[in-house]
Short mmCIF file of C-alpha atoms and ligand atoms in Angstrom, two decimals:
data_model
loop_
_atom_site.label_atom_id
_atom_site.label_comp_id
_atom_site.label_asym_id
_atom_site.label_seq_id
_atom_site.Cartn_x
_atom_site.Cartn_y
_atom_site.Cartn_z
CA MET A 1 120.21 105.50 97.49
CA ILE A 2 117.41 105.88 94.84
CA ASN A 3 114.11 104.79 96.93
CA VAL A 4 111.14 103.95 94.63
CA LEU A 5 107.93 103.06 96.67
CA PHE A 6 105.43 101.69 94.76
CA VAL A 7 101.61 102.81 95.86
CA CYS A 8 97.86 101.30 95.34
CA LEU A 9 95.10 100.68 97.11
CA GLY A 10 95.59 97.88 99.33
CA ASN A 11 99.04 96.47 99.40
CA ILE A 12 97.91 92.81 98.36
CA CYS A 13 97.62 92.93 94.92
CA ARG A 14 99.20 95.07 92.55
CA SER A 15 101.72 96.89 93.95
CA PRO A 16 102.93 94.31 95.65
CA MET A 17 103.57 93.09 92.32
CA ALA A 18 105.29 96.29 91.27
CA GLU A 19 107.92 95.77 94.65
CA ALA A 20 108.85 92.65 93.63
CA MET A 21 108.51 92.65 89.58
CA PHE A 22 110.79 95.95 90.12
CA ARG A 23 113.22 94.32 92.68
CA GLU A 24 114.06 91.29 90.22
CA LEU A 25 114.54 93.76 86.97
CA VAL A 26 117.21 96.10 89.43
CA LYS A 27 119.22 92.29 91.00
CA ARG A 28 119.38 91.19 87.71
CA GLU A 29 121.21 94.39 86.12
CA GLY A 30 123.06 94.51 89.18
CA LEU A 31 121.75 97.39 90.50
CA GLU A 32 121.12 96.53 94.21
CA HIS A 33 123.12 98.15 95.82
CA GLU A 34 122.24 101.45 94.64
CA VAL A 35 118.48 100.88 94.30
CA HIS A 36 116.16 100.33 97.47
CA VAL A 37 112.29 99.63 96.27
CA ASP A 38 109.82 99.05 98.83
CA SER A 39 105.36 99.15 98.62
CA ALA A 40 102.57 100.99 100.69
CA GLY A 41 99.04 101.38 100.57
CA THR A 42 96.85 104.43 100.96
CA GLY A 43 94.75 101.59 102.62
CA ASP A 44 95.06 100.67 106.37
CA TRP A 45 92.67 97.31 105.33
CA HIS A 46 95.21 95.01 104.97
CA VAL A 47 98.74 95.81 107.79
CA GLY A 48 100.47 92.92 108.20
CA SER A 49 99.33 90.64 105.64
CA GLN A 50 101.23 88.40 102.37
CA PRO A 51 100.54 89.51 99.50
CA HIS A 52 96.72 88.59 97.66
CA GLU A 53 96.93 84.98 96.80
CA GLY A 54 96.95 85.75 93.50
CA THR A 55 99.47 88.22 92.85
CA ARG A 56 102.01 85.17 94.90
CA ASN A 57 101.26 82.77 92.23
CA ILE A 58 102.07 84.88 88.97
CA LEU A 59 105.41 85.89 90.87
CA ILE A 60 105.57 82.23 91.81
CA LYS A 61 104.56 81.21 88.44
CA TYR A 62 106.85 83.80 86.45
CA ASN A 63 109.76 82.88 88.80
CA ILE A 64 110.16 86.58 90.30
CA ASP A 65 111.18 86.37 94.73
CA ALA A 66 108.50 87.45 97.03
CA GLU A 67 109.98 86.75 100.16
CA GLY A 68 109.22 89.45 103.16
CA LEU A 69 106.59 91.11 101.43
CA ARG A 70 103.81 91.75 103.42
CA ALA A 71 101.08 95.07 103.57
CA ARG A 72 101.85 98.19 104.84
CA GLN A 73 99.96 101.65 105.34
CA ILE A 74 101.51 105.03 103.13
CA ARG A 75 102.93 107.03 106.27
CA GLU A 76 103.96 110.97 105.54
CA SER A 77 107.86 110.13 106.36
CA ASP A 78 108.16 108.37 103.07
CA LEU A 79 106.61 111.54 101.06
CA HIS A 80 110.81 113.00 101.92
CA ASP A 81 112.10 108.76 102.11
CA PHE A 82 110.90 108.32 98.19
CA GLN A 83 112.10 110.25 95.11
CA TYR A 84 109.63 107.82 93.28
CA ILE A 85 106.50 107.11 94.78
CA VAL A 86 104.78 105.14 91.77
CA GLY A 87 100.49 105.18 91.93
CA MET A 88 99.23 102.19 90.02
CA ASP A 89 95.95 104.20 89.37
CA ALA A 90 94.31 108.33 88.77
CA SER A 91 93.05 107.72 92.29
CA ASN A 92 96.07 106.62 94.55
CA VAL A 93 97.62 109.37 92.89
CA GLN A 94 94.19 112.29 94.23
CA ASN A 95 95.40 109.91 98.05
CA ILE A 96 99.54 110.18 97.96
CA GLU A 97 98.41 114.03 97.05
CA LYS A 98 95.79 114.99 99.50
CA LEU A 99 98.91 112.76 102.44
CA ILE A 100 101.79 115.39 100.74
CA LYS A 101 99.99 119.08 100.80
CA GLY A 102 102.64 120.53 98.89
CA LYS A 103 105.51 118.19 101.43
CA SER A 104 107.44 116.92 98.86
CA SER A 105 109.57 116.94 96.38
CA ALA A 106 108.66 113.69 94.74
CA HIS A 107 108.70 112.36 91.20
CA ILE A 108 105.11 111.50 92.15
CA VAL A 109 103.04 109.65 89.12
CA ARG A 110 101.58 106.72 87.22
CA LEU A 111 103.49 103.96 86.66
CA LEU A 112 102.11 104.22 83.09
CA ASP A 113 103.43 107.61 82.81
CA TYR A 114 105.75 105.74 81.68
CA VAL A 115 104.26 103.64 78.39
CA ASP A 116 103.70 106.23 75.79
CA GLU A 117 101.96 103.69 73.15
CA ARG A 118 99.53 103.33 76.02
CA GLN A 119 96.27 105.63 76.79
CA GLU A 120 94.82 103.97 79.36
CA LYS A 121 97.64 104.74 82.26
CA ASN A 122 95.25 103.12 85.44
CA ILE A 123 95.88 99.73 86.01
CA PRO A 124 92.86 98.03 87.17
CA ASP A 125 92.39 96.39 90.07
CA PRO A 126 92.86 92.57 89.75
CA TYR A 127 91.09 92.71 93.36
CA PHE A 128 88.25 93.41 91.72
CA THR A 129 88.65 92.20 87.94
CA GLY A 130 90.46 88.67 88.72
CA ASN A 131 92.43 89.23 86.27
CA PHE A 132 96.64 89.03 87.10
CA GLU A 133 97.41 88.40 83.90
CA GLU A 134 96.59 91.55 82.50
CA THR A 135 97.59 93.27 86.14
CA TYR A 136 101.10 91.66 85.56
CA GLU A 137 101.50 92.26 82.02
CA LEU A 138 101.05 95.73 82.66
CA VAL A 139 103.28 96.22 85.57
CA LYS A 140 106.35 94.19 83.82
CA ILE A 141 105.72 96.66 80.53
CA GLY A 142 105.90 99.37 83.43
CA CYS A 143 108.45 98.66 85.70
CA THR A 144 111.06 97.73 82.57
CA ASN A 145 110.39 101.26 81.34
CA LEU A 146 110.35 102.66 84.65
CA LEU A 147 114.24 101.30 86.08
CA LYS A 148 114.55 102.77 82.15
CA GLU A 149 114.19 105.95 82.91
CA VAL A 150 115.56 106.49 86.89
CA ARG A 151 118.51 104.91 84.75
CA ARG A 152 118.91 107.57 81.86
CA ASN A 153 118.30 110.16 85.02
CA HIS A 154 120.35 108.91 88.01
CA ASN A 155 123.08 108.42 84.85
CA ILE A 156 123.37 105.02 86.80
P1 4NP B 201 95.62 96.93 95.49
O1 4NP B 201 93.54 95.43 95.83
O2 4NP B 201 94.89 97.68 96.07
O3 4NP B 201 95.46 96.15 94.17
O4 4NP B 201 95.69 95.80 96.95
C1 4NP B 201 93.22 96.13 96.66
C2 4NP B 201 92.88 95.12 97.88
C3 4NP B 201 92.54 95.37 98.68
C4 4NP B 201 91.00 96.33 99.00
C5 4NP B 201 90.95 96.89 98.11
C6 4NP B 201 92.08 96.92 96.55
N1 4NP B 201 89.67 96.96 99.61
O5 4NP B 201 88.88 97.28 98.97
O6 4NP B 201 90.66 95.92 100.56
#
């Protein structure tokens, strides 16, 4: 199994959107028995909550299954359990690296590292900007390219 974890700050806006979108793409490509998807936040404020209304509305609008999304905090075991740990911005990656201290062999990246044509690699936080459409567009292109990379890396 290839395990992919999306990480943001609160796990209610960006990373659950990426989780739902990536799972949808994986399902469309018939890879659900090969790729497992999850998300987590580096903070603990929203543990147990469903996604932010803005994320829920976007997922409904684009017909992406949001069933079962509940916020959780990243934990040390994630660093061993997931081969891809995908942050939404540089501060997420810094927080993940603080937790790791060299103890993980995972690919620790930002989602937009997979989008060559875009210079700005941080996904703005819609919790503060209110712009969930922008998040959707960035998450969509990032997830599309990430899945291509995963397929290439693992020959699936
Ligand atoms: P997210 O957005 O990291 O994309 O889930 C945020 C959600 C909540 C908070 C910050 C960012 N917060 O400060 O509660």
